[in-house]
Short mmCIF file of C-alpha atoms and ligand atoms in Angstrom, two decimals:
data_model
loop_
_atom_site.label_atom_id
_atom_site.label_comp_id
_atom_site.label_asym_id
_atom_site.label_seq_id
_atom_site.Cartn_x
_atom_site.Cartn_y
_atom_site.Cartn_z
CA UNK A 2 25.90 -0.22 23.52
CA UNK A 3 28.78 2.56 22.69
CA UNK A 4 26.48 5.47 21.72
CA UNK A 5 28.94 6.01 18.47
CA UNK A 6 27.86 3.46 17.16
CA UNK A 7 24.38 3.45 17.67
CA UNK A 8 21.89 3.33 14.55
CA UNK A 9 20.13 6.62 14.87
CA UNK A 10 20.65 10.11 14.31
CA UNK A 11 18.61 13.17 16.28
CA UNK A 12 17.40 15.88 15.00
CA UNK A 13 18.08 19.39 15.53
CA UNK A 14 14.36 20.87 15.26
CA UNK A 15 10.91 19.27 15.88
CA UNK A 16 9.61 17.68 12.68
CA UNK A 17 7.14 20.22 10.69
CA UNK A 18 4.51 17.12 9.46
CA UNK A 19 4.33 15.70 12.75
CA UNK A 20 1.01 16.96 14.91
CA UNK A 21 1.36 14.97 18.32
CA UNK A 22 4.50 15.70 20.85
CA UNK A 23 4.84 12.24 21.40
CA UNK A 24 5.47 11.81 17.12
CA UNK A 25 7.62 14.87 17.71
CA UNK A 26 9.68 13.51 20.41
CA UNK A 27 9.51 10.19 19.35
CA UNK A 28 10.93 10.86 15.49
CA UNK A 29 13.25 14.02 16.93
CA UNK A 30 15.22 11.52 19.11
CA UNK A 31 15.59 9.37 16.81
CA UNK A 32 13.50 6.16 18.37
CA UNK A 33 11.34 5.98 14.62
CA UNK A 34 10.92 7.06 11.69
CA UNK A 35 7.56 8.12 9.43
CA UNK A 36 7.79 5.92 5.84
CA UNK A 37 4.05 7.35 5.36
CA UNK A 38 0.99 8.78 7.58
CA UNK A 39 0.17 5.90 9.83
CA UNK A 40 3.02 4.06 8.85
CA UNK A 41 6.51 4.10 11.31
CA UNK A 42 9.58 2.30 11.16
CA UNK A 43 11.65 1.36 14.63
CA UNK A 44 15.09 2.37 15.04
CA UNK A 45 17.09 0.48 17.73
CA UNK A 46 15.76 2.44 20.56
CA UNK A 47 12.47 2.28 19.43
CA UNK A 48 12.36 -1.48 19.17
CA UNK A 49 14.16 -1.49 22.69
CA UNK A 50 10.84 0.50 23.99
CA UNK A 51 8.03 -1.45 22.03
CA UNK A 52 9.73 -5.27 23.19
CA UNK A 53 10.12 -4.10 26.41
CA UNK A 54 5.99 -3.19 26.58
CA UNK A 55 5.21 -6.21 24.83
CA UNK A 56 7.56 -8.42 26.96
CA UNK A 57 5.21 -6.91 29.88
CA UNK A 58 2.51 -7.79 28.31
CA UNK A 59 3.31 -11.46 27.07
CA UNK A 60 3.93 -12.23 30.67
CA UNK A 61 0.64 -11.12 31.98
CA UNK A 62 -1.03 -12.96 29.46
CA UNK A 63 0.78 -15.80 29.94
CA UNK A 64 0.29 -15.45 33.89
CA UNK A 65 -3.78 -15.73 32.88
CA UNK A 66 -3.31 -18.81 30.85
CA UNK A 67 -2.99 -17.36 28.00
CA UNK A 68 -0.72 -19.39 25.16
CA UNK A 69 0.96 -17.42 22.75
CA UNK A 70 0.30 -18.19 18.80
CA UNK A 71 1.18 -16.15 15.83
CA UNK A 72 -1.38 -15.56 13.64
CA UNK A 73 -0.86 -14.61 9.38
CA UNK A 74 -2.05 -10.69 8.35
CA UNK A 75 -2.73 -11.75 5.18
CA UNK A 76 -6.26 -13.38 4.95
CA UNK A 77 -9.02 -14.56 2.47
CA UNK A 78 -11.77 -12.55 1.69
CA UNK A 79 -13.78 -15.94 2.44
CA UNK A 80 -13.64 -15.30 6.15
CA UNK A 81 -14.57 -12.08 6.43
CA UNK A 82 -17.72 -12.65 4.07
CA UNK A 83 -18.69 -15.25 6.66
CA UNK A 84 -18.94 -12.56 9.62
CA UNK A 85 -20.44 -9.81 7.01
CA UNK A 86 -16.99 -7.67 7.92
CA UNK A 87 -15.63 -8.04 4.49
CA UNK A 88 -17.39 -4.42 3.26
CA UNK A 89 -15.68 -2.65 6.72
CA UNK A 90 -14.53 0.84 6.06
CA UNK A 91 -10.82 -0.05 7.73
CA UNK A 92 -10.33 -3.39 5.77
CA UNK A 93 -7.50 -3.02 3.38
CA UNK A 94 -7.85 -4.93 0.55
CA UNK A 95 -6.28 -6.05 -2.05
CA UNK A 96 -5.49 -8.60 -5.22
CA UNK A 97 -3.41 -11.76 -4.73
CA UNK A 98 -2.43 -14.04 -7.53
CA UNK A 99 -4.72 -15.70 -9.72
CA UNK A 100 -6.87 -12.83 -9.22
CA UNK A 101 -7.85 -13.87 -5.53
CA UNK A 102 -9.30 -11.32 -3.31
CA UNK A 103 -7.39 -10.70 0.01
CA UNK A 104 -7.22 -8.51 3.03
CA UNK A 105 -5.02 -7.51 5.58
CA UNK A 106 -5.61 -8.14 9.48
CA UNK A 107 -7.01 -4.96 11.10
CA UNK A 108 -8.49 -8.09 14.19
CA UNK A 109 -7.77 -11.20 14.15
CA UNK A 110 -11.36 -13.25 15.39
CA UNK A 111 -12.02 -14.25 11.97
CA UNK A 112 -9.21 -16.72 11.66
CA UNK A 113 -9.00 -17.43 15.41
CA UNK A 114 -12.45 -18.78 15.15
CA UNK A 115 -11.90 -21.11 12.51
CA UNK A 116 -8.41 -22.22 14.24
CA UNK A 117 -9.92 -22.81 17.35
CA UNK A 118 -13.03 -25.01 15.66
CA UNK A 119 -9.80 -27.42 14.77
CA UNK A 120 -8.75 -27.77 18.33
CA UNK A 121 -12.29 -27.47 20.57
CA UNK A 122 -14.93 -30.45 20.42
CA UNK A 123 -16.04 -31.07 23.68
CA UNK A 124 -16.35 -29.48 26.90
CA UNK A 125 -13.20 -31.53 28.23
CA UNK A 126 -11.26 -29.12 25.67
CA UNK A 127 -12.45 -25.90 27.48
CA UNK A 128 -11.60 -23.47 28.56
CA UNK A 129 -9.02 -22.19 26.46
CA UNK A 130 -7.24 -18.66 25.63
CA UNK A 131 -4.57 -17.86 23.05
CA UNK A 132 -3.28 -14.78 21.95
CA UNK A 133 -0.22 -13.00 19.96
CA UNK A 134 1.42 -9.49 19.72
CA UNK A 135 1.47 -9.23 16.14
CA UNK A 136 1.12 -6.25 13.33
CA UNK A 137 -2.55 -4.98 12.02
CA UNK A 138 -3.45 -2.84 9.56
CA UNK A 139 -6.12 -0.58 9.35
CA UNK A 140 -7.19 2.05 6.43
CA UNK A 141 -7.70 5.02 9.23
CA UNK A 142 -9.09 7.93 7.61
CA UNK A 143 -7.18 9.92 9.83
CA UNK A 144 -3.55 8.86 11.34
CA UNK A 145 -2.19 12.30 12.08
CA UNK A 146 -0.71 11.07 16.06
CA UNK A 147 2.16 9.00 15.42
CA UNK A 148 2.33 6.03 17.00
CA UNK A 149 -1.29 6.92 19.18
CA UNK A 150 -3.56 5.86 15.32
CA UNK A 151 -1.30 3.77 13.04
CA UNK A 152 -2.79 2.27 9.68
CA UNK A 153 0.03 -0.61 10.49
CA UNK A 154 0.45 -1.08 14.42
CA UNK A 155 1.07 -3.78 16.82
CA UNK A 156 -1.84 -5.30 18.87
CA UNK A 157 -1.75 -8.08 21.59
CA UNK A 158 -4.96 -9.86 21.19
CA UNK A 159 -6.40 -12.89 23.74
CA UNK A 160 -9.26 -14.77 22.42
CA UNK A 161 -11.11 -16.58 25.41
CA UNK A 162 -13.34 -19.70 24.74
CA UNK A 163 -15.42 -21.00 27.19
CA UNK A 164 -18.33 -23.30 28.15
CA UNK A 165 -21.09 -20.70 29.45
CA UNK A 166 -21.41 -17.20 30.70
CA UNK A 167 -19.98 -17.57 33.96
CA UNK A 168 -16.20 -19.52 33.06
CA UNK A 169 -16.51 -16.26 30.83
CA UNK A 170 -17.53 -13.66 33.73
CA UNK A 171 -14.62 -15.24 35.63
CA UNK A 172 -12.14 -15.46 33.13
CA UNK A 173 -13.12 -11.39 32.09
CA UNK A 174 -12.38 -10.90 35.77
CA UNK A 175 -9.01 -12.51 36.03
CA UNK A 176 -8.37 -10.55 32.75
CA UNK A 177 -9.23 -7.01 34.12
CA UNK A 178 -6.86 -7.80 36.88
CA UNK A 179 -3.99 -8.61 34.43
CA UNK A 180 -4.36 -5.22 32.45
CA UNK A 181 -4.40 -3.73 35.88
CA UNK A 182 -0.74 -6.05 36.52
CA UNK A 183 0.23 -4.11 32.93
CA UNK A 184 -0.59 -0.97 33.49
CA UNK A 185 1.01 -0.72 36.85
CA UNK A 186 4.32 -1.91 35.23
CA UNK A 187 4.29 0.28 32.46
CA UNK A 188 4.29 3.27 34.86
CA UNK A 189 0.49 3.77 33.41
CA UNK A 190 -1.47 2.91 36.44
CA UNK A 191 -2.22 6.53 38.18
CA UNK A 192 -3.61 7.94 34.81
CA UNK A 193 -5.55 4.52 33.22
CA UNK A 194 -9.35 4.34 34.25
CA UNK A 195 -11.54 1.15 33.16
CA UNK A 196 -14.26 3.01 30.95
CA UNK A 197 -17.49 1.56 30.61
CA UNK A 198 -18.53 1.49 27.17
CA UNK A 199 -21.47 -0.33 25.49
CA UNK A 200 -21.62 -4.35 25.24
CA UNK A 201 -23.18 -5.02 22.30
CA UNK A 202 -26.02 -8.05 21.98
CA UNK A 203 -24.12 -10.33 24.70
CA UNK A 204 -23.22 -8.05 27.80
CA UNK A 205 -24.47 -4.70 29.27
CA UNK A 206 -21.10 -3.51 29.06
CA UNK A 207 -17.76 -3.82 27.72
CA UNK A 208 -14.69 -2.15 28.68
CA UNK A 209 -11.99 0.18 27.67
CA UNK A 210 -9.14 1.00 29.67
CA UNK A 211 -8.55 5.07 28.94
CA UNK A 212 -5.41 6.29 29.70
CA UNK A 213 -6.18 10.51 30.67
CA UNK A 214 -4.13 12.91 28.95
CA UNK A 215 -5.05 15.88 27.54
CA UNK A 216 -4.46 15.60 23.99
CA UNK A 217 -6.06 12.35 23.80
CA UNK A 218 -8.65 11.84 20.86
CA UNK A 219 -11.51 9.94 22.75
CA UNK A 220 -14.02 11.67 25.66
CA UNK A 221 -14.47 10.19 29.00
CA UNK A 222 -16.48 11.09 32.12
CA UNK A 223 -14.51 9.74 35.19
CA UNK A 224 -15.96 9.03 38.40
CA UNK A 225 -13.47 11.01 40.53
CA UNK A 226 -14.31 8.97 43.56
CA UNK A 227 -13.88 5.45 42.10
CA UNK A 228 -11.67 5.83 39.38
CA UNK A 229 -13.54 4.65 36.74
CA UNK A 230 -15.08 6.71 33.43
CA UNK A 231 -18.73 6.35 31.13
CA UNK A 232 -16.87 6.67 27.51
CA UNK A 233 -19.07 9.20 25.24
CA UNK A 234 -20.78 6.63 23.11
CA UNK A 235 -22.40 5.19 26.37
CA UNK A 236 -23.13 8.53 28.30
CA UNK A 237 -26.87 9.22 27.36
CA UNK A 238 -27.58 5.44 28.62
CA UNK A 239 -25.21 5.66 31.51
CA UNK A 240 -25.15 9.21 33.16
CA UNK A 241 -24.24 8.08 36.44
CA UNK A 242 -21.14 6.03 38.07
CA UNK A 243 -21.26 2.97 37.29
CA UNK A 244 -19.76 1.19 40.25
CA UNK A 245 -21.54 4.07 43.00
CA UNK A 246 -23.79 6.18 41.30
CA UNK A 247 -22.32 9.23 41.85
CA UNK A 248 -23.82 11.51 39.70
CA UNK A 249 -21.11 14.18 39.12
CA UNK A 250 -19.12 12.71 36.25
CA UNK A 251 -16.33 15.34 34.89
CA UNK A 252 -15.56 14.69 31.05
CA UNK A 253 -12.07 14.47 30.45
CA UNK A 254 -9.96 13.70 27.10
CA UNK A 255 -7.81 10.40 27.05
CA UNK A 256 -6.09 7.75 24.86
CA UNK A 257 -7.72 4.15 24.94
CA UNK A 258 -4.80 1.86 25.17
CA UNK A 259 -7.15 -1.41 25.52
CA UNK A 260 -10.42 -2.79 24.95
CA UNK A 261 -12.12 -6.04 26.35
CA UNK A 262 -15.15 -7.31 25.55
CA UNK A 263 -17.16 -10.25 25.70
CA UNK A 264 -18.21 -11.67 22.53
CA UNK A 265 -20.50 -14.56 23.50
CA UNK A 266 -21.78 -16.34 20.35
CA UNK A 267 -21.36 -13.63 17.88
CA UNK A 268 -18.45 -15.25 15.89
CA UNK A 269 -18.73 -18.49 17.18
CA UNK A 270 -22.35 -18.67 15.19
CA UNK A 271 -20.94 -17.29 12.17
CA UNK A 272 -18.97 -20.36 11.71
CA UNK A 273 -20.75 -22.64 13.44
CA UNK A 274 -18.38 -23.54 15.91
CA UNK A 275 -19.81 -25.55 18.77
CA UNK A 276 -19.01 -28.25 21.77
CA UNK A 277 -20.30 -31.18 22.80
CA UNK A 278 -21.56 -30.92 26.16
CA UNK A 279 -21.64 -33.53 29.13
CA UNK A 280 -24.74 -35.20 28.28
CA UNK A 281 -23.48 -35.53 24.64
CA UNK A 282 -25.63 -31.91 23.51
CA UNK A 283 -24.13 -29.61 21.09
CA UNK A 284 -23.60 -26.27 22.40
CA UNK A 285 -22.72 -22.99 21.03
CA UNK A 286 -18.96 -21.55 22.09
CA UNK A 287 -18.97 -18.40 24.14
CA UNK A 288 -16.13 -16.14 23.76
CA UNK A 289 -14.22 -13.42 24.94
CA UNK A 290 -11.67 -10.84 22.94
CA UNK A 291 -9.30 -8.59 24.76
CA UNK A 292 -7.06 -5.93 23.00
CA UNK A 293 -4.34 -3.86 23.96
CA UNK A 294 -2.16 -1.94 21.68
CA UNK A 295 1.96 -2.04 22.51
CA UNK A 296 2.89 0.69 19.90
CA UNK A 297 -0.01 2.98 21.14
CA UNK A 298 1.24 2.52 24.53
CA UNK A 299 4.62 3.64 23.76
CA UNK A 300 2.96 6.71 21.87
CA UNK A 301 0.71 7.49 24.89
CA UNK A 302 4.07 6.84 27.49
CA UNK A 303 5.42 9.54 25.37
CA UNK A 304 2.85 11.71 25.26
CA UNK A 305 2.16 12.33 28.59
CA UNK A 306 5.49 11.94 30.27
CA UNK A 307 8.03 14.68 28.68
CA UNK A 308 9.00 18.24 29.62
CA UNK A 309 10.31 21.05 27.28
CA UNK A 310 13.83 18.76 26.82
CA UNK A 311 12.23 15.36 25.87
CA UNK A 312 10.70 11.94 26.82
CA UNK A 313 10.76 11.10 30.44
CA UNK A 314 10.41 7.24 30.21
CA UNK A 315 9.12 5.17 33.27
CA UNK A 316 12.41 2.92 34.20
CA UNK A 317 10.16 -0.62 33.11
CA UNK A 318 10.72 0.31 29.59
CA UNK A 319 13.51 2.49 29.19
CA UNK A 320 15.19 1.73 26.33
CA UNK A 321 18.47 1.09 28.25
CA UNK A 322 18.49 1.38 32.20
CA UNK A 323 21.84 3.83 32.42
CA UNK A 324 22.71 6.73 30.01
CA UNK A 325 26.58 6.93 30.59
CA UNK A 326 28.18 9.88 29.20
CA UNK A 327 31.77 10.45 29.31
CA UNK A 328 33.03 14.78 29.33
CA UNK A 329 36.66 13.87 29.87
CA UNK A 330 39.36 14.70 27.25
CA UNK A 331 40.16 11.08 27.72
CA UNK A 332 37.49 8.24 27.35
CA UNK A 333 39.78 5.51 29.88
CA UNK A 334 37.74 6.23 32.90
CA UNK A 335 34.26 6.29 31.69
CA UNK A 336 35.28 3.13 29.18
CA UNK A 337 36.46 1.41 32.62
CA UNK A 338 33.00 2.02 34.58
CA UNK A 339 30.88 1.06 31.21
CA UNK A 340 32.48 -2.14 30.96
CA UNK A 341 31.81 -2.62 34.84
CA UNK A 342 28.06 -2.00 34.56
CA UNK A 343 28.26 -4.56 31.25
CA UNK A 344 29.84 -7.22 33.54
CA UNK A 345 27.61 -6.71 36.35
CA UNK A 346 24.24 -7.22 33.25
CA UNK A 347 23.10 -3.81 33.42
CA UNK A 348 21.69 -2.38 30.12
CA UNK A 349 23.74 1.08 29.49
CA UNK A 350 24.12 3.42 26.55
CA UNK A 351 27.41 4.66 26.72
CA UNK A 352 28.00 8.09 25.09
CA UNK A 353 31.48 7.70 24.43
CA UNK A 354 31.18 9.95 21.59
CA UNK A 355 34.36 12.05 20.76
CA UNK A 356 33.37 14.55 17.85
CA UNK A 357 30.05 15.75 20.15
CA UNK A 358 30.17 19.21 22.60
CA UNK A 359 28.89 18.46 26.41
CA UNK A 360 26.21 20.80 25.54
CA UNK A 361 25.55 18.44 22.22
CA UNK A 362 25.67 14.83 24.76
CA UNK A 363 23.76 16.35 27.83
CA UNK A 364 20.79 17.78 25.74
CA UNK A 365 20.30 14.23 23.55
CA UNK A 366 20.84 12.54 26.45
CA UNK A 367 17.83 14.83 28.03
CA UNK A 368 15.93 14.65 24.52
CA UNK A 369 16.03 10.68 24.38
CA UNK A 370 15.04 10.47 27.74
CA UNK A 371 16.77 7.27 29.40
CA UNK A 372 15.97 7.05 32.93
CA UNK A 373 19.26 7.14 34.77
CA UNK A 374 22.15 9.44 33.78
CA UNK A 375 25.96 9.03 34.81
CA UNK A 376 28.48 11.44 33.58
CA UNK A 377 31.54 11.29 34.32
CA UNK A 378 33.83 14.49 33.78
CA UNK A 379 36.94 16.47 34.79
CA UNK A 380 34.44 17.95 37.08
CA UNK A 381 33.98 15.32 39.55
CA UNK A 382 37.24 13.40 40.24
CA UNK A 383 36.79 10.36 40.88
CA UNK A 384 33.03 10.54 41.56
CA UNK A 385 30.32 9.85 39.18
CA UNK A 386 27.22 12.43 38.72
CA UNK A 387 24.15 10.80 38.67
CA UNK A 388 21.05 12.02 37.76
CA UNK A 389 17.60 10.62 37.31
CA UNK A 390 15.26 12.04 33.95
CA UNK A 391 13.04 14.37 35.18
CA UNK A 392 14.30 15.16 38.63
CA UNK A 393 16.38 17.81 39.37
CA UNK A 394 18.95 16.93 41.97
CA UNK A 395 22.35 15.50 41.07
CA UNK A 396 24.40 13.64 43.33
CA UNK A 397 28.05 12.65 43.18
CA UNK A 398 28.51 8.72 43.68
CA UNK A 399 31.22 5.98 43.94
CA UNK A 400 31.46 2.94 41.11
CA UNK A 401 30.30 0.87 43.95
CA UNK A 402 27.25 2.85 44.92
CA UNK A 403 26.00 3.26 41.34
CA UNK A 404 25.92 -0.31 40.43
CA UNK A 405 24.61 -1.00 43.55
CA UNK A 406 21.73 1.40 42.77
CA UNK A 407 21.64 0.21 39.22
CA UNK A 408 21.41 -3.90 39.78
P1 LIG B 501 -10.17 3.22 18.50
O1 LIG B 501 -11.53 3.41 19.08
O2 LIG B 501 -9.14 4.07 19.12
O3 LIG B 501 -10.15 3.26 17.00
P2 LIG B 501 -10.69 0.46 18.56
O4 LIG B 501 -11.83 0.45 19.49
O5 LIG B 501 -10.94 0.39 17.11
O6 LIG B 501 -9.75 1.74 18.85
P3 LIG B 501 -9.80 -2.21 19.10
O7 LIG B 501 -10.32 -2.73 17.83
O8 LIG B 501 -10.49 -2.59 20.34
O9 LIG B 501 -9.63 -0.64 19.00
O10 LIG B 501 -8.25 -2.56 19.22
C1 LIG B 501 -7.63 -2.95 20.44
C2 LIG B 501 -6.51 -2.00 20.80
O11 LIG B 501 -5.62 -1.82 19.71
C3 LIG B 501 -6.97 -0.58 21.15
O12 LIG B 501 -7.39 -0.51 22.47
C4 LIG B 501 -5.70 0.21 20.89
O13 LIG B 501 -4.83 0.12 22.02
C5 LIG B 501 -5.08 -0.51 19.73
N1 LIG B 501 -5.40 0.18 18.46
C6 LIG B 501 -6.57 0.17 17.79
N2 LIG B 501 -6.47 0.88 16.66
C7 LIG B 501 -5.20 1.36 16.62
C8 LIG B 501 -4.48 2.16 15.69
N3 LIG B 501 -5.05 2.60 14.57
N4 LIG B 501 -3.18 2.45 15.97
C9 LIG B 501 -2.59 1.99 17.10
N5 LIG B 501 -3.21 1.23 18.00
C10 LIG B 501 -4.50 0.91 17.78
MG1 LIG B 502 -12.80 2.03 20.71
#
C-alpha cells in the first residue's frame, strides 16, 4: 500500500478529549476515529490491527472445535424477559416498528440458547461449541478508555454444550489452553495472568484472564510465584494462591481481556432446553461461555507497548509487516525494492510520499508504530537501513538480506 494514498491522516498533537494513551495514540496516528464516547470508527490501519487479532483468535477457536456462526445484535425483548436480563443496567433498548420492544446484544447466550435447542436432542448431538466475533453494545456508564470500555465493541464469544460436568471440566481445560495459544501470539503472554474470580451457583470459580498494566481499571492480586491473580471481587473469600497457597499476594492494576466461565444449567433452564439421555431420560444441558474482546485487545496492545514516539506493535498484528520509506530526491529506487517485497507477498506500507520532510516520514512512521522500518536514502548507497520499532540499532542491509529477513 503506497502510503500517499492511504486513508488516514495523523495528527499533529495528542487529542484533548481522549483520557487513555492507547485512545491517544490510537486516534493521533490515525488507526480510528471517536464518532461518540464509547463509540470508534476503524480507519484502514485500524481494521488491519483488529482482523489480524481476530484472525488469531478464529483459529484458536476453531483449533478447539469451535464452529463459527454469526449471530443478529438486534433482539426481542421476549428473550431477555425469559432469563430476567431484560431490566439490566447495560441493555440498550429501544422501539422497533409496530411499537415492538427491542434490544441490542451486549452477550449473546440468550439467542444462542434458543438456537442451539433447534439443533441438540439427544446425547448423540453433544458435545457441541459455536462461537462468532461479532459487535455488542453496551450502555457503559463510563467509556472514557478508548477502545479498553466501548458502548459498541467487538467480542468473540464460544458457547460450549455438553452432556455433564466433566465433558465440561475438559472442554474448560482445552479452552484455557487455547487463550493461552492467543495470548502468546498476540505478543500478550508475559503480562496476561488467569485471575480467579467467583463462579457463581455452578462452579467455585470462574476465570478472567488480566492482562497487567498500570493504568488498567480492574485490581488483581498475583501470585508472583505461579503466575496467576485473586481478582478483587473474590479476595475476602480467596486470600491465598490459589494453585499453592502462597500467602503473599501483591495487588496490581490490569485490563481483563477475557472471561470464561462455566454456566451449567443457568440458561439452559430458563428455556428449558434439555437432551435425551442413553436410557431415553431427559436431561438438563450444561454449558459453558467464554469471552474475549478483539477491540479491547488492540486497546490494551496499545496501551502497554509505546514509548514517548508511539505504538510499538508486536510483529503478529502489525498492521503491515515493513514500513518502507523512501528520503531520496527520486522515488525509482525505493519504488523498485517495494514492488520486490509485493512480489515476494510481504505486507509493506510504502511511504513514497513526495510533499512530506524526512523529519515529517520518520516521526509518523515512529508514531504509527509498524514493526520493521526500511529507509532508503541518499545516505546509504545502495544499502537499505533497517530498523526494528522500539530497538535502537540500525543496520545497513542488501535487497536480498531484507526480504530474506522479511519472508
Ligand atoms: P468488565 O468487567 O471489564 O466490564 P465483563 O466482565 O462485563 O467486562 P464479559 O461480559 O465477560 O466482560 O465480556 C467478555 C469480554 O469482552 C471481556 O473480557 C472483554 O475483553 C470484552 N469486553 C467487555 N466489555 C467491554 C467493553 N465495554 N468494551 C470493550 N470490550 C469489552
Ligand atoms: Mg468482569
Amino acid at each position: 500500500m503506497k502510503q500517499s494514498q492511504l486513508f488516514y491522516r495523523t495528527l499533529k498533537e495528542f487529542p484533548k478529549d481522549e483520557e487513555a494513551i492507547s485512545a491517544k495514540m490510537l486516534v493521533r496516528a490515525g488507526y480510528i476515529d471517536k464518532l461518540m464516547a464509547g463509540v470508534y470508527q476503524f480507519l484502514p490501519l485500524g481494521l488491519r490491527v483488529l482482523q489480524k487479532i481476530e484472525q488469531i483468535i478464529r483459529e484458536e477457536m476453531n483449533a478447539v472445535g469451535g464452529q463459527e456462526i454469526l449471530m443478529p445484535a438486534l433482539q426481542p425483548r421476549e428473550i431477555w424477559e425469559k432469563t430476567g436480563r431484560w431490566d439490566m443496567d447495560v441493555l440498550f433498548r429501544l422501539k422497533g416498528a409496530g411499537e415492538k420492544d427491542l434490544a441490542l446484544g451486549p452477550t449473546h447466550e440468550e439467542t444462542v440458547t434458543p438456537l442451539a435447542q433447534k439443533i441438540i436432542f439427544s446425547y448423540k448431538d453433544l458435545p457441541k461449541a459455536v462461537y462468532q466475533i461479532q459487535t455488542k453494545f453496551r450502555n457503559e456508564p463510563r467509556a472514557k478508555s478508548g477502545l479498553l470500555r466501548g458502548r459498541e465493541f467487538r467480542m468473540k464469544d464460544l458457547y460450549s454444550f455438553h452432556i455433564n460436568q466433566k465433558d465440561l471440566d475438559q472442554y474448560y481445560e482445552k479452552v484455557e489452553q487455547a487463550y493461552e495459544k492467543i495470548w502468546e501470539r498476540l505478543g500478550l503472554d508475559k503480562i496476561t495472568v488467569k485471575t480467579y474470580a467467583s463462579g457463581g451457583t455452578f462452579s467455585k470459580y470462574s476465570h478472567e484472564y488480566q492482562t497487567l498494566c498500570a493504568t488498567g481499571e480492574d485490581t488483581i492480586y498475583l501470585c508472583e510465584k505461579c503466575h496467576v491473580a485473586v481478582n478483587k471481587e473474590l479476595i475476602n473469600e480467596q486470600k491465598t494462591c490459589p494453585e499453592c497457597g502462597n500467602k503473599k499476594l501483591v495487588e496490581k492494576k490490569a485490563i481483563e481481556v477475557g472471561n470464561i466461565f462455566k454456566l451449567g444449567t443457568k440458561f439452559s433452564n430458563a428455556f428449558n432446553f434439555k437432551f435425551v439421555d442413553e436410557k431415553n431420560q431427559e436431561q438438563p444441558i450444561i454449558m459453558g461461555c467464554y469471552g474475549l474482546g478483539p477491540s479491547r485487545a488492540m486497546g490494551t496492545l496499545a496501551e502497554v507497548f509505546n514509548d514517548d514516539k508511539g505504538i510499538i506493535w508486536p510483529e503478529n498484528v502489525s498492521p503491515f509487516k515493513a514500513h518502507l520509506i523512501n528520503l531520496k530526491k527520486d522515488v525509482k529506487d525505493a519504488e523498485n525494492l517495494y514492488n520486490q517485497l509485493i512480489k515476494e507477498g510481504i505486507d509493506v506500507l510504502f511511504d513514497d510520499r513526495e510533499d512530506a520532510s524526512a523529519g515529517q516520514k520518520l516521526s509518523e512512521a515512529d508514531l504509527i508504530g509498524i514493526t520493521h522500518r526500511l529507509v532508503v536514502s541518499e545516505k546509504t548507497g545502495d544499502k537499505i537501513e533497517y530498523k526494528k520499532r522500539g530497538e535502537k540499532e540500525v543496520k545497513l542491509m542488501s535487497d536480498k538480506e531484507i526480504i530474506k529477513l522479511l519472508k
